[in-house]
mmCIF file of C-alpha atoms in Angstrom:
data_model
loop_
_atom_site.group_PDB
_atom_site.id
_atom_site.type_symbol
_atom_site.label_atom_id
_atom_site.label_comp_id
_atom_site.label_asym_id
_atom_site.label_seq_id
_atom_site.Cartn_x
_atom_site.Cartn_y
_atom_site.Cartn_z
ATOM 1 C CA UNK X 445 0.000 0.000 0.000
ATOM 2 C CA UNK X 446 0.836 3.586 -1.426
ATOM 3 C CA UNK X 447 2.581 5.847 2.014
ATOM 4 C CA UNK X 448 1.649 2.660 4.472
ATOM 5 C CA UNK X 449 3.891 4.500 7.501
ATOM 6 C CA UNK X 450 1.778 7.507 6.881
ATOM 7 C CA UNK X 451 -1.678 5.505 7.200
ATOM 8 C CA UNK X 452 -0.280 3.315 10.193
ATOM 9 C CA UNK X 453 0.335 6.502 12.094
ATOM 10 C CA UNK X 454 -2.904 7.637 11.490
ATOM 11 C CA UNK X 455 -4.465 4.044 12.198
ATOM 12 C CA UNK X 456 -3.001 4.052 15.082
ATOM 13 C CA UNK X 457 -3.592 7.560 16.563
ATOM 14 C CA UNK X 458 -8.040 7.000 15.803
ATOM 15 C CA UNK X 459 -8.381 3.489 16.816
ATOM 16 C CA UNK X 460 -7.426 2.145 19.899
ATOM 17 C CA UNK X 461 -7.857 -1.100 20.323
ATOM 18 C CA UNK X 462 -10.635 -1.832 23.296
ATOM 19 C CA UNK X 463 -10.908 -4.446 26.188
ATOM 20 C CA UNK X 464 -12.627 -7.358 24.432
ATOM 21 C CA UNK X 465 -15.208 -9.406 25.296
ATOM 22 C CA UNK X 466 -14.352 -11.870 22.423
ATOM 23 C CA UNK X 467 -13.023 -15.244 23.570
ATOM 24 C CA UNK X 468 -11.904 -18.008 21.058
ATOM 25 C CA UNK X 469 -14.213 -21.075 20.065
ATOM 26 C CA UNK X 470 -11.577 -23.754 20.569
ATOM 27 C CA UNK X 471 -14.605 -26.768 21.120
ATOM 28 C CA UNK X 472 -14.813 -28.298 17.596
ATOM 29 C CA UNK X 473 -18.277 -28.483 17.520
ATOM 30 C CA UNK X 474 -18.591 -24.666 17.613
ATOM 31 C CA UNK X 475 -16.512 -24.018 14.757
ATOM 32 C CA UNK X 476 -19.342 -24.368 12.195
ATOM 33 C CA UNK X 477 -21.474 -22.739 14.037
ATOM 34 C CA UNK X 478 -19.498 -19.483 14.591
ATOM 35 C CA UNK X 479 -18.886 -19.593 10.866
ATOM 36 C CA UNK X 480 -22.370 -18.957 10.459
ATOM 37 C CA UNK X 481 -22.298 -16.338 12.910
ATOM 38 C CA UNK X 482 -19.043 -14.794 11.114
ATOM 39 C CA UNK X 483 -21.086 -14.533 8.036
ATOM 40 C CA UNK X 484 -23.696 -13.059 9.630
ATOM 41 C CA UNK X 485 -21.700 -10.383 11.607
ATOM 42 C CA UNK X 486 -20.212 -9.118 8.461
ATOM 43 C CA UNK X 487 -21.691 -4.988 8.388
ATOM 44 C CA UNK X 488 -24.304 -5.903 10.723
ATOM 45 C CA UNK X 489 -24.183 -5.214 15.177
ATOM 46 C CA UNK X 490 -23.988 -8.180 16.978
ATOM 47 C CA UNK X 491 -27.421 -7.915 17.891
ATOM 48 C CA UNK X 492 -28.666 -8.157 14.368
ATOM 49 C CA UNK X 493 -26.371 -11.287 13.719
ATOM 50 C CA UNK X 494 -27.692 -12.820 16.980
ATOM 51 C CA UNK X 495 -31.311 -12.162 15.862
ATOM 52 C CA UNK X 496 -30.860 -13.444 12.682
ATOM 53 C CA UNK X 497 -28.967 -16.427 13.709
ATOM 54 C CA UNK X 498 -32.399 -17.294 16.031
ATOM 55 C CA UNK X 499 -34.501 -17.030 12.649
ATOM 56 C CA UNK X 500 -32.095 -19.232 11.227
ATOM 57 C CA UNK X 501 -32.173 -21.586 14.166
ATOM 58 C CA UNK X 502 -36.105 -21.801 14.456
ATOM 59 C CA UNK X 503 -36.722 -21.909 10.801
ATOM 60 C CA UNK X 504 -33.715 -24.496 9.601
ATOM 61 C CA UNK X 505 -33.216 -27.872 11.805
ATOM 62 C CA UNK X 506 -29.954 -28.149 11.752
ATOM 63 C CA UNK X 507 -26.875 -27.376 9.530
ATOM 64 C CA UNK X 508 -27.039 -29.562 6.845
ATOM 65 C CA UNK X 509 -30.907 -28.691 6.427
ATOM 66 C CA UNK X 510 -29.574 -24.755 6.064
ATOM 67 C CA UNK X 511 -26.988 -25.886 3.177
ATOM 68 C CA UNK X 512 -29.346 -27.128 0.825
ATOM 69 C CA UNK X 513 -32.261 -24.766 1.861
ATOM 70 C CA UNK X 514 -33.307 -22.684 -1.563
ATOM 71 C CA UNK X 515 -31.947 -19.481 -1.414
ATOM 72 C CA UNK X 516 -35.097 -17.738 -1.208
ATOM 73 C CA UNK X 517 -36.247 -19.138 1.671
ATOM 74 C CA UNK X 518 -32.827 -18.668 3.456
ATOM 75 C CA UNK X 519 -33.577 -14.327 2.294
ATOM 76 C CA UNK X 520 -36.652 -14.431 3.532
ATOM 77 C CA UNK X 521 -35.595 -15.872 6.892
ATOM 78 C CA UNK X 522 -33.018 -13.436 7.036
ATOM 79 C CA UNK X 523 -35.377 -11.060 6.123
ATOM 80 C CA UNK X 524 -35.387 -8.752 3.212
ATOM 81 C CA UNK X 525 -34.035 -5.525 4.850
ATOM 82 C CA UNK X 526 -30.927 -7.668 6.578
ATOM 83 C CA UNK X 527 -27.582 -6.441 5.143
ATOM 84 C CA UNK X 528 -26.403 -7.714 2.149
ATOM 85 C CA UNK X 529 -28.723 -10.200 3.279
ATOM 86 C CA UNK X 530 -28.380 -11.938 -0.763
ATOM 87 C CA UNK X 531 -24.765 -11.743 -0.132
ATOM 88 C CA UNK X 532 -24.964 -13.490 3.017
ATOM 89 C CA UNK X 533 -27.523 -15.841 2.054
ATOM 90 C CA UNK X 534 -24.927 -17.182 -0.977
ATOM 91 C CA UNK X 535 -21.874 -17.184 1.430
ATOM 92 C CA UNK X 536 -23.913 -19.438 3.944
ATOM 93 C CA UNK X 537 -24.801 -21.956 1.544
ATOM 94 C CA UNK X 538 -21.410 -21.837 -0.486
ATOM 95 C CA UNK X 539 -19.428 -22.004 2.766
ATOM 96 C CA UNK X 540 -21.634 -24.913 3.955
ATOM 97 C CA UNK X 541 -21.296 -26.879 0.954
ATOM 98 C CA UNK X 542 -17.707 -26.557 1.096
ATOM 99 C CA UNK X 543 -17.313 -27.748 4.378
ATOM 100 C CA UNK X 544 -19.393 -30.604 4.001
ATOM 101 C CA UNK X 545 -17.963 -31.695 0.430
ATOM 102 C CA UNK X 546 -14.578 -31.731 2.830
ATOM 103 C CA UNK X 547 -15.852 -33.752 5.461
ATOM 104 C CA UNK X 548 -19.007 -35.203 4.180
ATOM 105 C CA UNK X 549 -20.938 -33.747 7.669
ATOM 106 C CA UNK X 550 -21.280 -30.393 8.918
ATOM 107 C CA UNK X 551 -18.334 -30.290 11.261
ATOM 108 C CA UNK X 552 -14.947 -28.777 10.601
ATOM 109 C CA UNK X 553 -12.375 -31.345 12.913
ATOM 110 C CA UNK X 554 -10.781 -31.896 9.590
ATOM 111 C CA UNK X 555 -9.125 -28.235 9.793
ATOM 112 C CA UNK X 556 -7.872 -28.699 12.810
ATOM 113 C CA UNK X 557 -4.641 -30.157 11.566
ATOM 114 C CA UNK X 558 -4.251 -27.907 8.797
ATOM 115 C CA UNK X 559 -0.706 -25.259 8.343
ATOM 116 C CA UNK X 560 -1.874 -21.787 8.727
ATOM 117 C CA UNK X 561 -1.360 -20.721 4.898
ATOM 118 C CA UNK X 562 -3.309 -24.095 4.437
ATOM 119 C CA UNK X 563 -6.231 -23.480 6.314
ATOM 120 C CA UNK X 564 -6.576 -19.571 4.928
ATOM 121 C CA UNK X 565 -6.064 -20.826 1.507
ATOM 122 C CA UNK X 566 -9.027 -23.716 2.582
ATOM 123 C CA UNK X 567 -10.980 -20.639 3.943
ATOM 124 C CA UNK X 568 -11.004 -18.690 1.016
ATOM 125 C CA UNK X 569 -11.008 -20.505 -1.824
ATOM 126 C CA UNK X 570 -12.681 -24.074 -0.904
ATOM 127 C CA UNK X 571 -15.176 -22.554 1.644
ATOM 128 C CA UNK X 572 -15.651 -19.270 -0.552
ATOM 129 C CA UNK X 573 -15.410 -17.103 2.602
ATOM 130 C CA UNK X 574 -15.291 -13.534 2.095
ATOM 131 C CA UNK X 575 -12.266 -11.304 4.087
ATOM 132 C CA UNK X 576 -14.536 -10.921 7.084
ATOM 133 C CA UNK X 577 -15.553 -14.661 7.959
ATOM 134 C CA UNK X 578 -12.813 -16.267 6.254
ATOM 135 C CA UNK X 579 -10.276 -13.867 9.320
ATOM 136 C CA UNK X 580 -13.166 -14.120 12.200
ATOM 137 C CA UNK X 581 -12.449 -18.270 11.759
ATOM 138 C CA UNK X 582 -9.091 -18.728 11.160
ATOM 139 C CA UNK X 583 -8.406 -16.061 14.104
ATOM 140 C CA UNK X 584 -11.014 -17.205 16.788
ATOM 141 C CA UNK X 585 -11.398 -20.928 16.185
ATOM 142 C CA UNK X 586 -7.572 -21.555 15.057
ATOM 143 C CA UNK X 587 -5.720 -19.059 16.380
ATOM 144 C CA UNK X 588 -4.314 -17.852 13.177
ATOM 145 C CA UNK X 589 -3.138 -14.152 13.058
ATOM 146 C CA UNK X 590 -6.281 -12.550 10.479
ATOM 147 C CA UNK X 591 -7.645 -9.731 10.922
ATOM 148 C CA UNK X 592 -11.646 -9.335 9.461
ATOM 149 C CA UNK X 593 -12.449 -6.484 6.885
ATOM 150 C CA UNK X 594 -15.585 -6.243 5.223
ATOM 151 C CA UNK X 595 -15.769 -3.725 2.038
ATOM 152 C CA UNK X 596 -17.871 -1.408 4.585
ATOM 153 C CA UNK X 597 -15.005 -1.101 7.147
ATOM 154 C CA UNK X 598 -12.367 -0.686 4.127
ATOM 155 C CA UNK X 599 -14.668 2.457 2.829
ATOM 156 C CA UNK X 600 -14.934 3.584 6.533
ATOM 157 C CA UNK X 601 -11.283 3.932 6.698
ATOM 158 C CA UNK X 602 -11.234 5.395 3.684
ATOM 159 C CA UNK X 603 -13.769 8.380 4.118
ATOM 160 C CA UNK X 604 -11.617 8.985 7.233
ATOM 161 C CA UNK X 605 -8.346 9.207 5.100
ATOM 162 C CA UNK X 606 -6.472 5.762 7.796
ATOM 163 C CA UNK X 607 -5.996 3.507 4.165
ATOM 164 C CA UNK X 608 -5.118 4.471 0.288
ATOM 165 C CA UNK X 609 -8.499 5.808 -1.235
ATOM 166 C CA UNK X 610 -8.015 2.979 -3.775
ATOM 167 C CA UNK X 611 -6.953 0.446 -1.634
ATOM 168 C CA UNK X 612 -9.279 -3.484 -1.935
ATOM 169 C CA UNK X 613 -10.519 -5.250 1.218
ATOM 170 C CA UNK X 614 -7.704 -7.512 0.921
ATOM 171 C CA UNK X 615 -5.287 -4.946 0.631
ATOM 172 C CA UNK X 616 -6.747 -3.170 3.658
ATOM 173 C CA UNK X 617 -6.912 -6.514 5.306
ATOM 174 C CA UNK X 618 -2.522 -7.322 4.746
ATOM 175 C CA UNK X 619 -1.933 -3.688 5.843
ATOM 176 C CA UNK X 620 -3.745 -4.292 9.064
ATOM 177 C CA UNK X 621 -2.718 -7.919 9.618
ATOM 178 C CA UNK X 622 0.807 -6.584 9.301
ATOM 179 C CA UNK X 623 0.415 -3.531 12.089
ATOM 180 C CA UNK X 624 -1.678 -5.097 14.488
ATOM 181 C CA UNK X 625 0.265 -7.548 16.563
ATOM 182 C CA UNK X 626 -1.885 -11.559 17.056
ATOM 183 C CA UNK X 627 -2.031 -10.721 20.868
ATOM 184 C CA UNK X 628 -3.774 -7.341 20.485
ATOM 185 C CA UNK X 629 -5.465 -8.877 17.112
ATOM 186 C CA UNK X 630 -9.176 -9.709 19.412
ATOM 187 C CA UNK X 631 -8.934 -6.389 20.930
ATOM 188 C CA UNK X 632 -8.408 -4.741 17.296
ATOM 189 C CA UNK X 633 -11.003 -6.736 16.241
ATOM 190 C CA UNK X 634 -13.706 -4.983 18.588
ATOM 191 C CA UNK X 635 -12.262 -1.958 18.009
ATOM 192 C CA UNK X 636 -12.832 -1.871 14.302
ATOM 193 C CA UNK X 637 -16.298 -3.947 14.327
ATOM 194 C CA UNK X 638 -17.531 -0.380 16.630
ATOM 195 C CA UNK X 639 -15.440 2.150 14.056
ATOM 196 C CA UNK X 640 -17.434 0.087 11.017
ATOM 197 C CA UNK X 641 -20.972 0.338 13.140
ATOM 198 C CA UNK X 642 -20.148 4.066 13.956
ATOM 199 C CA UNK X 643 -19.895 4.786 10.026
ATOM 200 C CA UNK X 644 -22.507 2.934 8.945
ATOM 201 C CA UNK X 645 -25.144 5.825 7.871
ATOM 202 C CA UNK X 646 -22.197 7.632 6.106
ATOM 203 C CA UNK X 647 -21.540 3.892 4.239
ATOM 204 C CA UNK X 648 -24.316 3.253 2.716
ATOM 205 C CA UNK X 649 -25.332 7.134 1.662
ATOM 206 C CA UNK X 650 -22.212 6.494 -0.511
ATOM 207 C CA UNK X 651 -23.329 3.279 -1.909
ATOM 208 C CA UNK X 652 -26.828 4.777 -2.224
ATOM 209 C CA UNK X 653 -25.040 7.292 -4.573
ATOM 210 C CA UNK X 654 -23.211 4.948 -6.461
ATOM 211 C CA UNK X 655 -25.838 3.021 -7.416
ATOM 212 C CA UNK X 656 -27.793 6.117 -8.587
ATOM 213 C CA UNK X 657 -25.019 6.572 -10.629
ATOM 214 C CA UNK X 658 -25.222 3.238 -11.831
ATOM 215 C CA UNK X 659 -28.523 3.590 -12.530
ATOM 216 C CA UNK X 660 -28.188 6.897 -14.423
ATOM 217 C CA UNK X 661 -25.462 5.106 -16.418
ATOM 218 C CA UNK X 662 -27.395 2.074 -17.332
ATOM 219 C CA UNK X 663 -30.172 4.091 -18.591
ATOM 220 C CA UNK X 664 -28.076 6.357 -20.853
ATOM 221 C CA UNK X 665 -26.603 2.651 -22.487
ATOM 222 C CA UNK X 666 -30.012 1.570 -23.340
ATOM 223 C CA UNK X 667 -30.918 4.916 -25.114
ATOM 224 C CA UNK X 668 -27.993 4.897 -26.670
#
C-alpha cells in the first residue's frame, strides 16, 4: 500500500484497540457454528447477527438442512431488509457446501490439523469465505493471526483518510494484519467492528449514490 507509515500513524492515533469481550471457540463443535455467525456479523451489530442467527435456528433444523435450503427461503428468513442479506444468504450456503464436500458432515475437525497458509487458503477458496468470515475463523477458532475487513469497514477507513483511497478489502486486510500484533489482534477486532458500526449511515449514503449513478449510467446505455 501507497505511504503505508503515513496511514499506520494515522491508524493508530483514531483506533485504539478496546478491552474485548471476544473469547476463542476452541470446542470443535462450535466451529461451524461461529462460521455462520461470522457470516452473519459481516456490516451488521452483533445484535442483528444474533437475531438473525435465532430465525435461522427456528426456521432451519440443523446445519445440513440450512446448506441445501433454496436461497429464497434462506432471504426471507433473514429477512429482506438484513444487510447484504443476498450476499450473506450465498456465502452461507457456499461455505456450507464446502465444508461438508470436505468432510461429508457439517463439522470442521478436519481443519484442525491444517498449516496456517493451508487453512486460509481452505478458507477462502474451498469454503468461498469472504475477508470478514474467512479472518473471524481462522483467528477465533484456530488461532491464526487474520484480521476481518468487510468492504464497509475498508470504505470507513477510507472516508476517514487511515488507508489508500483505492486500496481493496484484501489490501486493507494485509496492511492491518501486518500492524496489528496476534495478541492485540481480538482487541483490534472490537475496536474496528464499533469504528465500522459508527460509520454505517455515512456507508451506505455512498453506496446509495453509487448506485444512482449506476442507474443513471445504465439508462443512458439503453438509449444509446
Amino acid at each position: 500500500m501507497k505511504n503505508a507509515k503515513a496511514f499506520e500513524a494515522k491508524f493508530k492515533k483514531a483506533i485504539k484497540k478496546k478491552k474485548t469481550a471476544l473469547e476463542p471457540v476452541t470446542e470443535p463443535r462450535g466451529w461451524v457454528s461461529f462460521l455462520i455467525h461470522s457470516i452473519l456479523l459481516s456490516e451488521s451489530t452483533e445484535n442483528q447477527a444474533v437475531r438473525a442467527r435465532n430465525a435461522l435456528d427456528r426456521e432451519f433444523v440443523d446445519f445440513n438442512e440450512l446448506r441445501v435450503a433454496p436461497f429464497n427461503d434462506i432471504v426471507n428468513c433473514l429477512g429482506v431488509n438484513y444487510p447484504l442479506v443476498r450476499q450473506k444468504a450465498a456465502e452461507l450456503t457456499t461455505s456450507l457446501a464446502g465444508v461438508f464436500s470436505k468432510a461429508f458432515a457439517m463439522n470442521m475437525d478436519y481443519a484442525a490439523d491444517m498449516k496456517k497458509r493451508e487453512l486460509r487458503v481452505h478458507l477462502r477458496d474451498d469454503l468461498k469465505l469472504k475477508p470478514f468470515a474467512e479472518a473471524m475463523v481462522a483467528n477465533l477458532c484456530f488461532g491464526v493471526h487474520a484480521i476481518p475487513v468487510s468492504d464497509g469497514l475498508t470504505r470507513a477507513m477510507q472516508l476517514k483518510g487511515l488507508v489508500d483511497p483505492e486500496a481493496s478489502v484484501r489490501e486493507t486486510q494485509a496492511f492491518l494484519e501486518r500492524i496489528i500484533a496476534q495478541k492485540d489482534s481480538l482487541g483490534y477486532i472490537e475496536a474496528l467492528i464499533a469504528f465500522e458500526v459508527d460509520n454505517a449511515k455515512a456507508i451506505q449514503k455512498i453506496r446509495r449514490e453509487e448506485e444512482k449513478q449506476a442507474e443513471k449510467l445504465r439508462k443512458i446505455e439503453e438509449a444509446e
